[in-house]
GROMACS .gro file of C-alpha atoms in nm:
model
  450
    1UNK     CA    1 -11.807  14.769  19.628
    2UNK     CA    2 -11.590  15.002  19.429
    3UNK     CA    3 -11.398  14.810  19.161
    4UNK     CA    4 -11.000  14.830  19.197
    5UNK     CA    5 -10.903  15.116  18.967
    6UNK     CA    6 -10.538  15.091  19.009
    7UNK     CA    7 -10.347  15.063  18.656
    8UNK     CA    8 -10.331  14.696  18.593
    9UNK     CA    9  -9.950  14.658  18.585
   10UNK     CA   10  -9.932  14.804  18.928
   11UNK     CA   11 -10.136  14.529  19.098
   12UNK     CA   12  -9.873  14.272  19.191
   13UNK     CA   13 -10.071  13.956  19.119
   14UNK     CA   14 -10.199  14.091  18.752
   15UNK     CA   15  -9.839  14.235  18.697
   16UNK     CA   16  -9.671  13.891  18.779
   17UNK     CA   17  -9.930  13.685  18.553
   18UNK     CA   18  -9.899  13.958  18.263
   19UNK     CA   19  -9.484  13.919  18.298
   20UNK     CA   20  -9.514  13.536  18.308
   21UNK     CA   21  -9.776  13.544  17.984
   22UNK     CA   22  -9.524  13.776  17.807
   23UNK     CA   23  -9.213  13.546  17.867
   24UNK     CA   24  -9.405  13.250  17.732
   25UNK     CA   25  -9.483  13.419  17.437
   26UNK     CA   26  -9.129  13.566  17.406
   27UNK     CA   27  -8.997  13.210  17.426
   28UNK     CA   28  -9.270  13.113  17.156
   29UNK     CA   29  -9.127  13.398  16.940
   30UNK     CA   30  -8.786  13.277  16.992
   31UNK     CA   31  -8.889  12.918  16.857
   32UNK     CA   32  -9.062  13.108  16.557
   33UNK     CA   33  -8.724  13.317  16.509
   34UNK     CA   34  -8.490  13.015  16.493
   35UNK     CA   35  -8.743  12.819  16.274
   36UNK     CA   36  -8.781  13.107  16.035
   37UNK     CA   37  -8.400  13.177  16.024
   38UNK     CA   38  -8.332  12.819  15.971
   39UNK     CA   39  -8.611  12.795  15.699
   40UNK     CA   40  -8.440  13.081  15.496
   41UNK     CA   41  -8.083  12.971  15.546
   42UNK     CA   42  -8.185  12.614  15.442
   43UNK     CA   43  -8.356  12.709  15.121
   44UNK     CA   44  -8.102  12.989  15.032
   45UNK     CA   45  -7.809  12.744  15.102
   46UNK     CA   46  -7.957  12.423  14.906
   47UNK     CA   47  -8.163  12.599  14.628
   48UNK     CA   48  -8.022  12.961  14.591
   49UNK     CA   49  -8.162  13.313  14.577
   50UNK     CA   50  -8.405  13.233  14.300
   51UNK     CA   51  -8.571  12.958  14.514
   52UNK     CA   52  -8.586  13.170  14.821
   53UNK     CA   53  -8.742  13.462  14.615
   54UNK     CA   54  -9.006  13.235  14.474
   55UNK     CA   55  -9.092  13.086  14.813
   56UNK     CA   56  -9.110  13.442  14.970
   57UNK     CA   57  -9.332  13.578  14.692
   58UNK     CA   58  -9.585  13.271  14.717
   59UNK     CA   59  -9.565  13.335  15.109
   60UNK     CA   60  -9.648  13.707  15.086
   61UNK     CA   61  -9.935  13.663  14.848
   62UNK     CA   62 -10.041  13.349  15.089
   63UNK     CA   63 -10.049  13.595  15.407
   64UNK     CA   64 -10.245  13.859  15.234
   65UNK     CA   65 -10.513  13.607  15.086
   66UNK     CA   66 -10.539  13.438  15.429
   67UNK     CA   67 -10.660  13.768  15.599
   68UNK     CA   68 -10.919  13.793  15.316
   69UNK     CA   69 -11.006  13.434  15.386
   70UNK     CA   70 -11.058  13.491  15.770
   71UNK     CA   71 -11.256  13.828  15.695
   72UNK     CA   72 -11.190  14.022  16.021
   73UNK     CA   73 -11.364  13.736  16.202
   74UNK     CA   74 -11.067  13.674  16.430
   75UNK     CA   75 -11.087  14.024  16.568
   76UNK     CA   76 -11.458  13.976  16.628
   77UNK     CA   77 -11.403  13.647  16.824
   78UNK     CA   78 -11.096  13.813  17.025
   79UNK     CA   79 -11.334  14.107  17.121
   80UNK     CA   80 -11.625  13.923  17.227
   81UNK     CA   81 -11.451  13.655  17.395
   82UNK     CA   82 -11.245  13.885  17.603
   83UNK     CA   83 -11.532  14.101  17.701
   84UNK     CA   84 -11.670  13.817  17.902
   85UNK     CA   85 -11.432  13.523  17.936
   86UNK     CA   86 -11.587  13.350  18.237
   87UNK     CA   87 -11.920  13.253  18.052
   88UNK     CA   88 -11.768  12.959  17.879
   89UNK     CA   89 -12.097  12.855  17.719
   90UNK     CA   90 -12.149  13.186  17.551
   91UNK     CA   91 -11.768  13.175  17.453
   92UNK     CA   92 -11.812  12.849  17.302
   93UNK     CA   93 -12.106  12.978  17.086
   94UNK     CA   94 -11.934  13.281  16.988
   95UNK     CA   95 -11.621  13.079  16.875
   96UNK     CA   96 -11.847  12.825  16.689
   97UNK     CA   97 -12.022  13.088  16.508
   98UNK     CA   98 -11.714  13.253  16.401
   99UNK     CA   99 -11.559  12.930  16.293
  100UNK     CA  100 -11.855  12.845  16.062
  101UNK     CA  101 -11.844  13.189  15.892
  102UNK     CA  102 -11.464  13.180  15.852
  103UNK     CA  103 -11.473  12.819  15.703
  104UNK     CA  104 -11.739  12.929  15.440
  105UNK     CA  105 -11.563  13.256  15.354
  106UNK     CA  106 -11.229  13.090  15.323
  107UNK     CA  107 -11.367  12.834  15.083
  108UNK     CA  108 -11.476  13.112  14.858
  109UNK     CA  109 -11.144  13.269  14.863
  110UNK     CA  110 -10.949  12.967  14.809
  111UNK     CA  111 -11.169  12.899  14.500
  112UNK     CA  112 -11.066  13.274  14.383
  113UNK     CA  113 -10.723  13.223  14.438
  114UNK     CA  114 -10.714  12.912  14.234
  115UNK     CA  115 -10.856  13.093  13.955
  116UNK     CA  116 -10.645  13.395  13.968
  117UNK     CA  117 -10.295  13.190  14.016
  118UNK     CA  118 -10.227  13.272  13.659
  119UNK     CA  119 -10.268  13.631  13.693
  120UNK     CA  120 -10.058  13.643  13.994
  121UNK     CA  121  -9.760  13.479  13.817
  122UNK     CA  122  -9.794  13.704  13.507
  123UNK     CA  123  -9.789  14.010  13.722
  124UNK     CA  124  -9.461  13.915  13.911
  125UNK     CA  125  -9.320  13.773  13.601
  126UNK     CA  126  -9.243  13.436  13.769
  127UNK     CA  127  -9.394  13.112  13.620
  128UNK     CA  128  -9.282  12.927  13.942
  129UNK     CA  129  -9.520  13.145  14.159
  130UNK     CA  130  -9.802  12.992  13.961
  131UNK     CA  131  -9.726  12.619  14.090
  132UNK     CA  132  -9.614  12.734  14.431
  133UNK     CA  133  -9.939  12.924  14.477
  134UNK     CA  134 -10.152  12.637  14.359
  135UNK     CA  135  -9.983  12.404  14.620
  136UNK     CA  136 -10.035  12.651  14.903
  137UNK     CA  137 -10.422  12.753  14.856
  138UNK     CA  138 -10.544  12.450  15.049
  139UNK     CA  139 -10.343  12.581  15.353
  140UNK     CA  140 -10.545  12.904  15.338
  141UNK     CA  141 -10.858  12.731  15.448
  142UNK     CA  142 -10.675  12.585  15.757
  143UNK     CA  143 -10.499  12.917  15.830
  144UNK     CA  144 -10.835  13.103  15.832
  145UNK     CA  145 -10.989  12.866  16.090
  146UNK     CA  146 -10.661  12.857  16.287
  147UNK     CA  147 -10.644  13.247  16.321
  148UNK     CA  148 -11.019  13.208  16.489
  149UNK     CA  149 -10.909  12.924  16.714
  150UNK     CA  150 -10.589  13.104  16.819
  151UNK     CA  151 -10.769  13.420  16.890
  152UNK     CA  152 -11.009  13.234  17.102
  153UNK     CA  153 -10.739  13.141  17.323
  154UNK     CA  154 -10.604  13.501  17.322
  155UNK     CA  155 -10.925  13.640  17.424
  156UNK     CA  156 -10.958  13.393  17.701
  157UNK     CA  157 -10.599  13.480  17.811
  158UNK     CA  158 -10.494  13.113  17.776
  159UNK     CA  159 -10.148  13.274  17.678
  160UNK     CA  160  -9.916  12.990  17.750
  161UNK     CA  161 -10.127  12.750  17.503
  162UNK     CA  162 -10.128  13.049  17.244
  163UNK     CA  163  -9.768  13.066  17.274
  164UNK     CA  164  -9.723  12.694  17.212
  165UNK     CA  165  -9.948  12.667  16.909
  166UNK     CA  166  -9.780  12.974  16.752
  167UNK     CA  167  -9.437  12.807  16.801
  168UNK     CA  168  -9.560  12.492  16.646
  169UNK     CA  169  -9.682  12.660  16.320
  170UNK     CA  170  -9.312  12.749  16.233
  171UNK     CA  171  -9.165  12.422  16.368
  172UNK     CA  172  -9.427  12.226  16.132
  173UNK     CA  173  -9.345  12.467  15.841
  174UNK     CA  174  -8.967  12.421  15.872
  175UNK     CA  175  -9.017  12.009  15.912
  176UNK     CA  176  -9.225  12.016  15.598
  177UNK     CA  177  -8.969  12.231  15.393
  178UNK     CA  178  -8.686  11.976  15.511
  179UNK     CA  179  -8.886  11.681  15.420
  180UNK     CA  180  -8.960  11.820  15.077
  181UNK     CA  181  -8.583  11.887  15.042
  182UNK     CA  182  -8.514  11.559  15.159
  183UNK     CA  183  -8.741  11.394  14.877
  184UNK     CA  184  -8.561  11.602  14.625
  185UNK     CA  185  -8.897  11.800  14.543
  186UNK     CA  186  -8.879  12.092  14.285
  187UNK     CA  187  -8.823  12.417  14.413
  188UNK     CA  188  -9.136  12.555  14.313
  189UNK     CA  189  -9.322  12.292  14.526
  190UNK     CA  190  -9.183  12.401  14.842
  191UNK     CA  191  -9.469  12.634  14.909
  192UNK     CA  192  -9.672  12.282  14.983
  193UNK     CA  193  -9.522  12.304  15.318
  194UNK     CA  194  -9.758  12.600  15.394
  195UNK     CA  195 -10.087  12.347  15.346
  196UNK     CA  196  -9.907  12.068  15.552
  197UNK     CA  197  -9.802  12.286  15.854
  198UNK     CA  198 -10.164  12.464  15.882
  199UNK     CA  199 -10.355  12.126  15.829
  200UNK     CA  200 -10.149  11.956  16.098
  201UNK     CA  201 -10.188  12.269  16.344
  202UNK     CA  202 -10.557  12.270  16.287
  203UNK     CA  203 -10.574  11.913  16.411
  204UNK     CA  204 -10.395  11.981  16.720
  205UNK     CA  205 -10.540  12.336  16.802
  206UNK     CA  206 -10.923  12.227  16.739
  207UNK     CA  207 -10.857  11.907  16.937
  208UNK     CA  208 -10.702  12.100  17.236
  209UNK     CA  209 -10.975  12.379  17.240
  210UNK     CA  210 -11.271  12.138  17.225
  211UNK     CA  211 -11.120  11.896  17.494
  212UNK     CA  212 -10.954  12.124  17.736
  213UNK     CA  213 -11.108  12.466  17.698
  214UNK     CA  214 -11.463  12.493  17.590
  215UNK     CA  215 -11.698  12.310  17.376
  216UNK     CA  216 -11.705  12.344  16.994
  217UNK     CA  217 -12.031  12.187  16.949
  218UNK     CA  218 -12.288  12.347  16.689
  219UNK     CA  219 -12.572  12.463  16.876
  220UNK     CA  220 -12.869  12.706  16.786
  221UNK     CA  221 -12.752  12.938  17.028
  222UNK     CA  222 -12.428  12.986  16.803
  223UNK     CA  223 -12.653  13.132  16.520
  224UNK     CA  224 -12.729  13.421  16.739
  225UNK     CA  225 -12.373  13.537  16.680
  226UNK     CA  226 -12.366  13.538  16.303
  227UNK     CA  227 -12.487  13.885  16.265
  228UNK     CA  228 -12.268  14.048  16.524
  229UNK     CA  229 -11.974  13.854  16.386
  230UNK     CA  230 -12.051  13.939  16.031
  231UNK     CA  231 -12.111  14.308  16.110
  232UNK     CA  232 -11.763  14.346  16.294
  233UNK     CA  233 -11.584  14.124  16.032
  234UNK     CA  234 -11.712  14.357  15.729
  235UNK     CA  235 -11.592  14.663  15.914
  236UNK     CA  236 -11.257  14.548  16.032
  237UNK     CA  237 -11.143  14.283  15.784
  238UNK     CA  238 -10.971  14.525  15.565
  239UNK     CA  239 -10.735  14.606  15.864
  240UNK     CA  240 -10.609  14.263  15.886
  241UNK     CA  241 -10.538  14.229  15.494
  242UNK     CA  242 -10.384  14.554  15.474
  243UNK     CA  243 -10.185  14.511  15.798
  244UNK     CA  244 -10.023  14.190  15.636
  245UNK     CA  245  -9.984  14.373  15.306
  246UNK     CA  246  -9.789  14.637  15.470
  247UNK     CA  247  -9.554  14.350  15.592
  248UNK     CA  248  -9.532  14.220  15.233
  249UNK     CA  249  -9.575  14.509  14.995
  250UNK     CA  250  -9.206  14.558  14.988
  251UNK     CA  251  -9.143  14.200  14.865
  252UNK     CA  252  -9.438  14.214  14.600
  253UNK     CA  253  -9.314  14.574  14.476
  254UNK     CA  254  -8.967  14.456  14.448
  255UNK     CA  255  -9.079  14.132  14.270
  256UNK     CA  256  -9.261  14.370  14.035
  257UNK     CA  257  -8.949  14.577  13.945
  258UNK     CA  258  -8.674  14.324  13.974
  259UNK     CA  259  -8.598  13.963  13.905
  260UNK     CA  260  -8.647  13.667  14.155
  261UNK     CA  261  -8.292  13.668  14.307
  262UNK     CA  262  -8.302  14.022  14.382
  263UNK     CA  263  -8.623  13.947  14.574
  264UNK     CA  264  -8.449  13.649  14.727
  265UNK     CA  265  -8.153  13.868  14.864
  266UNK     CA  266  -8.393  14.143  15.009
  267UNK     CA  267  -8.636  13.900  15.151
  268UNK     CA  268  -8.371  13.711  15.344
  269UNK     CA  269  -8.316  14.032  15.545
  270UNK     CA  270  -8.685  14.150  15.545
  271UNK     CA  271  -8.805  13.812  15.677
  272UNK     CA  272  -8.552  13.801  15.958
  273UNK     CA  273  -8.627  14.177  16.045
  274UNK     CA  274  -9.017  14.090  16.065
  275UNK     CA  275  -8.910  13.824  16.312
  276UNK     CA  276  -8.776  14.102  16.539
  277UNK     CA  277  -9.087  14.312  16.466
  278UNK     CA  278  -9.314  14.054  16.638
  279UNK     CA  279  -9.141  14.105  16.981
  280UNK     CA  280  -9.368  14.411  17.039
  281UNK     CA  281  -9.653  14.205  16.895
  282UNK     CA  282  -9.597  13.945  17.159
  283UNK     CA  283  -9.655  14.225  17.405
  284UNK     CA  284  -9.984  14.331  17.197
  285UNK     CA  285 -10.124  14.001  17.242
  286UNK     CA  286 -10.130  14.002  17.614
  287UNK     CA  287 -10.239  14.365  17.602
  288UNK     CA  288 -10.543  14.318  17.372
  289UNK     CA  289 -10.761  14.114  17.619
  290UNK     CA  290 -10.670  14.355  17.887
  291UNK     CA  291 -10.773  14.643  17.677
  292UNK     CA  292 -11.093  14.472  17.590
  293UNK     CA  293 -11.169  14.464  17.993
  294UNK     CA  294 -11.096  14.823  18.028
  295UNK     CA  295 -11.344  14.920  17.741
  296UNK     CA  296 -11.594  14.669  17.888
  297UNK     CA  297 -11.556  14.858  18.222
  298UNK     CA  298 -11.537  15.191  18.067
  299UNK     CA  299 -11.205  15.237  18.249
  300UNK     CA  300 -10.990  15.426  17.997
  301UNK     CA  301 -10.761  15.580  18.249
  302UNK     CA  302 -10.600  15.255  18.329
  303UNK     CA  303 -10.498  15.243  17.971
  304UNK     CA  304 -10.364  15.597  17.974
  305UNK     CA  305 -10.186  15.533  18.304
  306UNK     CA  306 -10.024  15.210  18.169
  307UNK     CA  307  -9.922  15.292  17.815
  308UNK     CA  308  -9.608  15.473  17.903
  309UNK     CA  309  -9.509  15.191  18.111
  310UNK     CA  310  -9.552  14.964  17.859
  311UNK     CA  311  -9.383  15.176  17.568
  312UNK     CA  312  -9.077  15.245  17.795
  313UNK     CA  313  -9.045  14.882  17.882
  314UNK     CA  314  -9.071  14.772  17.508
  315UNK     CA  315  -8.805  15.010  17.395
  316UNK     CA  316  -8.586  14.892  17.684
  317UNK     CA  317  -8.590  14.573  17.535
  318UNK     CA  318  -8.579  14.640  17.168
  319UNK     CA  319  -8.281  14.866  17.170
  320UNK     CA  320  -8.006  14.625  17.281
  321UNK     CA  321  -8.191  14.340  17.091
  322UNK     CA  322  -8.197  14.563  16.752
  323UNK     CA  323  -7.831  14.673  16.804
  324UNK     CA  324  -7.689  14.325  16.871
  325UNK     CA  325  -7.901  14.194  16.574
  326UNK     CA  326  -7.756  14.442  16.317
  327UNK     CA  327  -7.417  14.385  16.467
  328UNK     CA  328  -7.435  14.004  16.410
  329UNK     CA  329  -7.612  13.996  16.102
  330UNK     CA  330  -7.306  13.984  15.877
  331UNK     CA  331  -7.237  13.651  16.029
  332UNK     CA  332  -7.546  13.497  15.880
  333UNK     CA  333  -7.435  13.528  15.505
  334UNK     CA  334  -7.110  13.386  15.590
  335UNK     CA  335  -7.280  13.074  15.682
  336UNK     CA  336  -7.390  13.029  15.321
  337UNK     CA  337  -7.064  12.974  15.169
  338UNK     CA  338  -7.178  12.905  14.829
  339UNK     CA  339  -7.411  13.203  14.829
  340UNK     CA  340  -7.205  13.527  14.869
  341UNK     CA  341  -7.458  13.737  14.701
  342UNK     CA  342  -7.667  13.736  15.052
  343UNK     CA  343  -7.388  13.962  15.187
  344UNK     CA  344  -7.563  14.277  15.006
  345UNK     CA  345  -7.863  14.262  15.239
  346UNK     CA  346  -7.695  14.390  15.552
  347UNK     CA  347  -7.790  14.765  15.474
  348UNK     CA  348  -8.143  14.637  15.402
  349UNK     CA  349  -8.169  14.487  15.753
  350UNK     CA  350  -8.011  14.781  15.930
  351UNK     CA  351  -8.267  15.016  15.764
  352UNK     CA  352  -8.566  14.803  15.860
  353UNK     CA  353  -8.443  14.750  16.201
  354UNK     CA  354  -8.436  15.117  16.270
  355UNK     CA  355  -8.793  15.162  16.168
  356UNK     CA  356  -8.896  14.847  16.390
  357UNK     CA  357  -8.690  14.988  16.696
  358UNK     CA  358  -8.866  15.337  16.684
  359UNK     CA  359  -9.205  15.191  16.616
  360UNK     CA  360  -9.183  14.910  16.904
  361UNK     CA  361  -9.282  15.135  17.172
  362UNK     CA  362  -9.644  15.181  17.060
  363UNK     CA  363  -9.708  14.864  16.857
  364UNK     CA  364  -9.852  14.670  17.171
  365UNK     CA  365 -10.133  14.932  17.157
  366UNK     CA  366 -10.225  14.871  16.799
  367UNK     CA  367 -10.530  14.679  16.898
  368UNK     CA  368 -10.680  14.977  17.083
  369UNK     CA  369 -10.930  15.068  16.792
  370UNK     CA  370 -11.047  14.723  16.762
  371UNK     CA  371 -11.112  14.659  17.134
  372UNK     CA  372 -11.286  14.985  17.152
  373UNK     CA  373 -11.532  14.889  16.889
  374UNK     CA  374 -11.398  15.108  16.616
  375UNK     CA  375 -11.277  14.833  16.333
  376UNK     CA  376 -11.357  15.080  16.053
  377UNK     CA  377 -11.135  15.348  16.190
  378UNK     CA  378 -10.867  15.076  16.256
  379UNK     CA  379 -10.912  14.979  15.887
  380UNK     CA  380 -10.844  15.340  15.778
  381UNK     CA  381 -10.532  15.373  15.989
  382UNK     CA  382 -10.368  15.042  15.844
  383UNK     CA  383 -10.502  15.159  15.492
  384UNK     CA  384 -10.317  15.506  15.520
  385UNK     CA  385 -10.001  15.328  15.640
  386UNK     CA  386 -10.022  15.082  15.343
  387UNK     CA  387 -10.105  15.350  15.117
  388UNK     CA  388  -9.815  15.547  15.216
  389UNK     CA  389  -9.586  15.235  15.234
  390UNK     CA  390  -9.698  15.144  14.872
  391UNK     CA  391  -9.633  15.463  14.724
  392UNK     CA  392  -9.289  15.523  14.895
  393UNK     CA  393  -9.201  15.194  14.732
  394UNK     CA  394  -9.291  15.305  14.403
  395UNK     CA  395  -9.084  15.621  14.441
  396UNK     CA  396  -8.769  15.472  14.578
  397UNK     CA  397  -8.736  15.132  14.444
  398UNK     CA  398  -8.635  15.238  14.071
  399UNK     CA  399  -8.371  15.490  14.183
  400UNK     CA  400  -8.261  15.297  14.499
  401UNK     CA  401  -8.357  14.927  14.436
  402UNK     CA  402  -8.372  14.693  14.746
  403UNK     CA  403  -8.236  14.986  14.984
  404UNK     CA  404  -8.530  15.219  14.860
  405UNK     CA  405  -8.787  14.923  14.952
  406UNK     CA  406  -8.625  14.921  15.298
  407UNK     CA  407  -8.646  15.284  15.350
  408UNK     CA  408  -8.999  15.283  15.247
  409UNK     CA  409  -9.112  15.030  15.483
  410UNK     CA  410  -8.920  15.198  15.760
  411UNK     CA  411  -9.105  15.517  15.695
  412UNK     CA  412  -9.434  15.346  15.701
  413UNK     CA  413  -9.358  15.209  16.044
  414UNK     CA  414  -9.316  15.587  16.175
  415UNK     CA  415  -9.629  15.691  15.989
  416UNK     CA  416  -9.832  15.418  16.186
  417UNK     CA  417  -9.712  15.567  16.529
  418UNK     CA  418  -9.835  15.906  16.420
  419UNK     CA  419 -10.151  15.787  16.312
  420UNK     CA  420 -10.244  15.568  16.637
  421UNK     CA  421 -10.136  15.865  16.849
  422UNK     CA  422 -10.381  16.095  16.674
  423UNK     CA  423 -10.681  15.847  16.649
  424UNK     CA  424 -10.643  15.748  17.036
  425UNK     CA  425 -10.662  16.078  17.126
  426UNK     CA  426 -10.943  16.201  16.909
  427UNK     CA  427 -11.174  15.898  16.937
  428UNK     CA  428 -11.118  15.815  17.291
  429UNK     CA  429 -10.954  16.097  17.469
  430UNK     CA  430 -10.681  15.850  17.547
  431UNK     CA  431 -10.324  15.976  17.541
  432UNK     CA  432 -10.075  15.709  17.466
  433UNK     CA  433  -9.771  15.947  17.475
  434UNK     CA  434  -9.818  16.066  17.837
  435UNK     CA  435 -10.087  16.007  18.096
  436UNK     CA  436 -10.298  16.321  18.166
  437UNK     CA  437 -10.403  16.438  18.504
  438UNK     CA  438 -10.633  16.166  18.661
  439UNK     CA  439 -10.981  16.229  18.518
  440UNK     CA  440 -11.300  16.084  18.717
  441UNK     CA  441 -11.417  15.753  18.610
  442UNK     CA  442 -11.801  15.725  18.556
  443UNK     CA  443 -11.808  15.395  18.752
  444UNK     CA  444 -11.667  15.573  19.054
  445UNK     CA  445 -11.893  15.764  19.303
  446UNK     CA  446 -11.773  16.153  19.328
  447UNK     CA  447 -11.511  16.217  19.608
  448UNK     CA  448 -11.688  16.332  19.928
  449UNK     CA  449 -11.666  16.721  20.000
  450UNK     CA  450 -11.518  16.811  20.328
   0.00000   0.00000   0.00000
């Protein structure tokens, strides 16, 4: 029987499932956004811009180190599981192999981070960063294994569960910060919330996966996947690290050039903008496993035919959301009656949102190179974007301050689009801009001649 080759979003049942999954993850993002805004508002209102600057500098380092700790293994398990999701025994072995490798690597990175915490504080000229980083380091271990577990859910298309656990991460983080503030903990100890949130998430996530989805028992069969995961991770781990660096390089570069209070004012806007940047990432999480299936079936025409629909729908969503966010943003600093300095971050937010809006149409397909088995090229793409972002920050921050950091980051979003379109066409012959005339699929028999 010839497989159904219609674009996956034109089949009613598949389109309905895709839309439901996207809605669940949009709801999860809504929870994440509310918790993230509340987190920044609470720290800013109770401890001021200095404390917020320290927390977000530690958080930036934490997120970047977490990508080294997971080593690209979350990308590998997403790819392997999504290619054959119905064989749960095989998927369980793949998950366990990735977890064991991630745990070993995370332990090494945690040790290195502990030894380098003084150097990080000196680089950012902030002694408080040393204390915050030391308290956050244990969370790196749990963050690493949680990334693997979440991507197992993603690869199996258990998107409702994925959405719930993603939302819980920030709910736990906000709850931990509130508990520390209620206990009148020092400002530089607020970063301990990162460790507490990830440890609790790990207990719930690992339990759910093992009891409800697939077995996480260590077997001899799991060892067969060590080599494949390690190979894929080595080729792709830098893309995760550099991708996260791209979202944090502005905060870190500004911390290098400026004082903690300036970083706090900037990061107030940057963290909120990053929350809106997660909307197209929600779509990507639902597109990634479908891309994996398309590559497994050698059916690239489905990707090409669907890309314009996804792009236009994402732009249709993001345009009014972005406009409303920029218009409403001045209300947030007014909530901080004792901290009027945060009002200066409105132009920063507007610049960042402009870059996010333009980028949003293509971000759902940013996993194309990974799902297509080209993690090395994906790393080069992210490295080029990150390098451009860093160079622009160095050039623009000295004359323009926080506005220069925002402009540099917005420009990096546009560079990402250009590189993704170019590589998709050259490596796979796939046009994400507009579908070409329908090409024959190798899996289909040639049309009969009359």
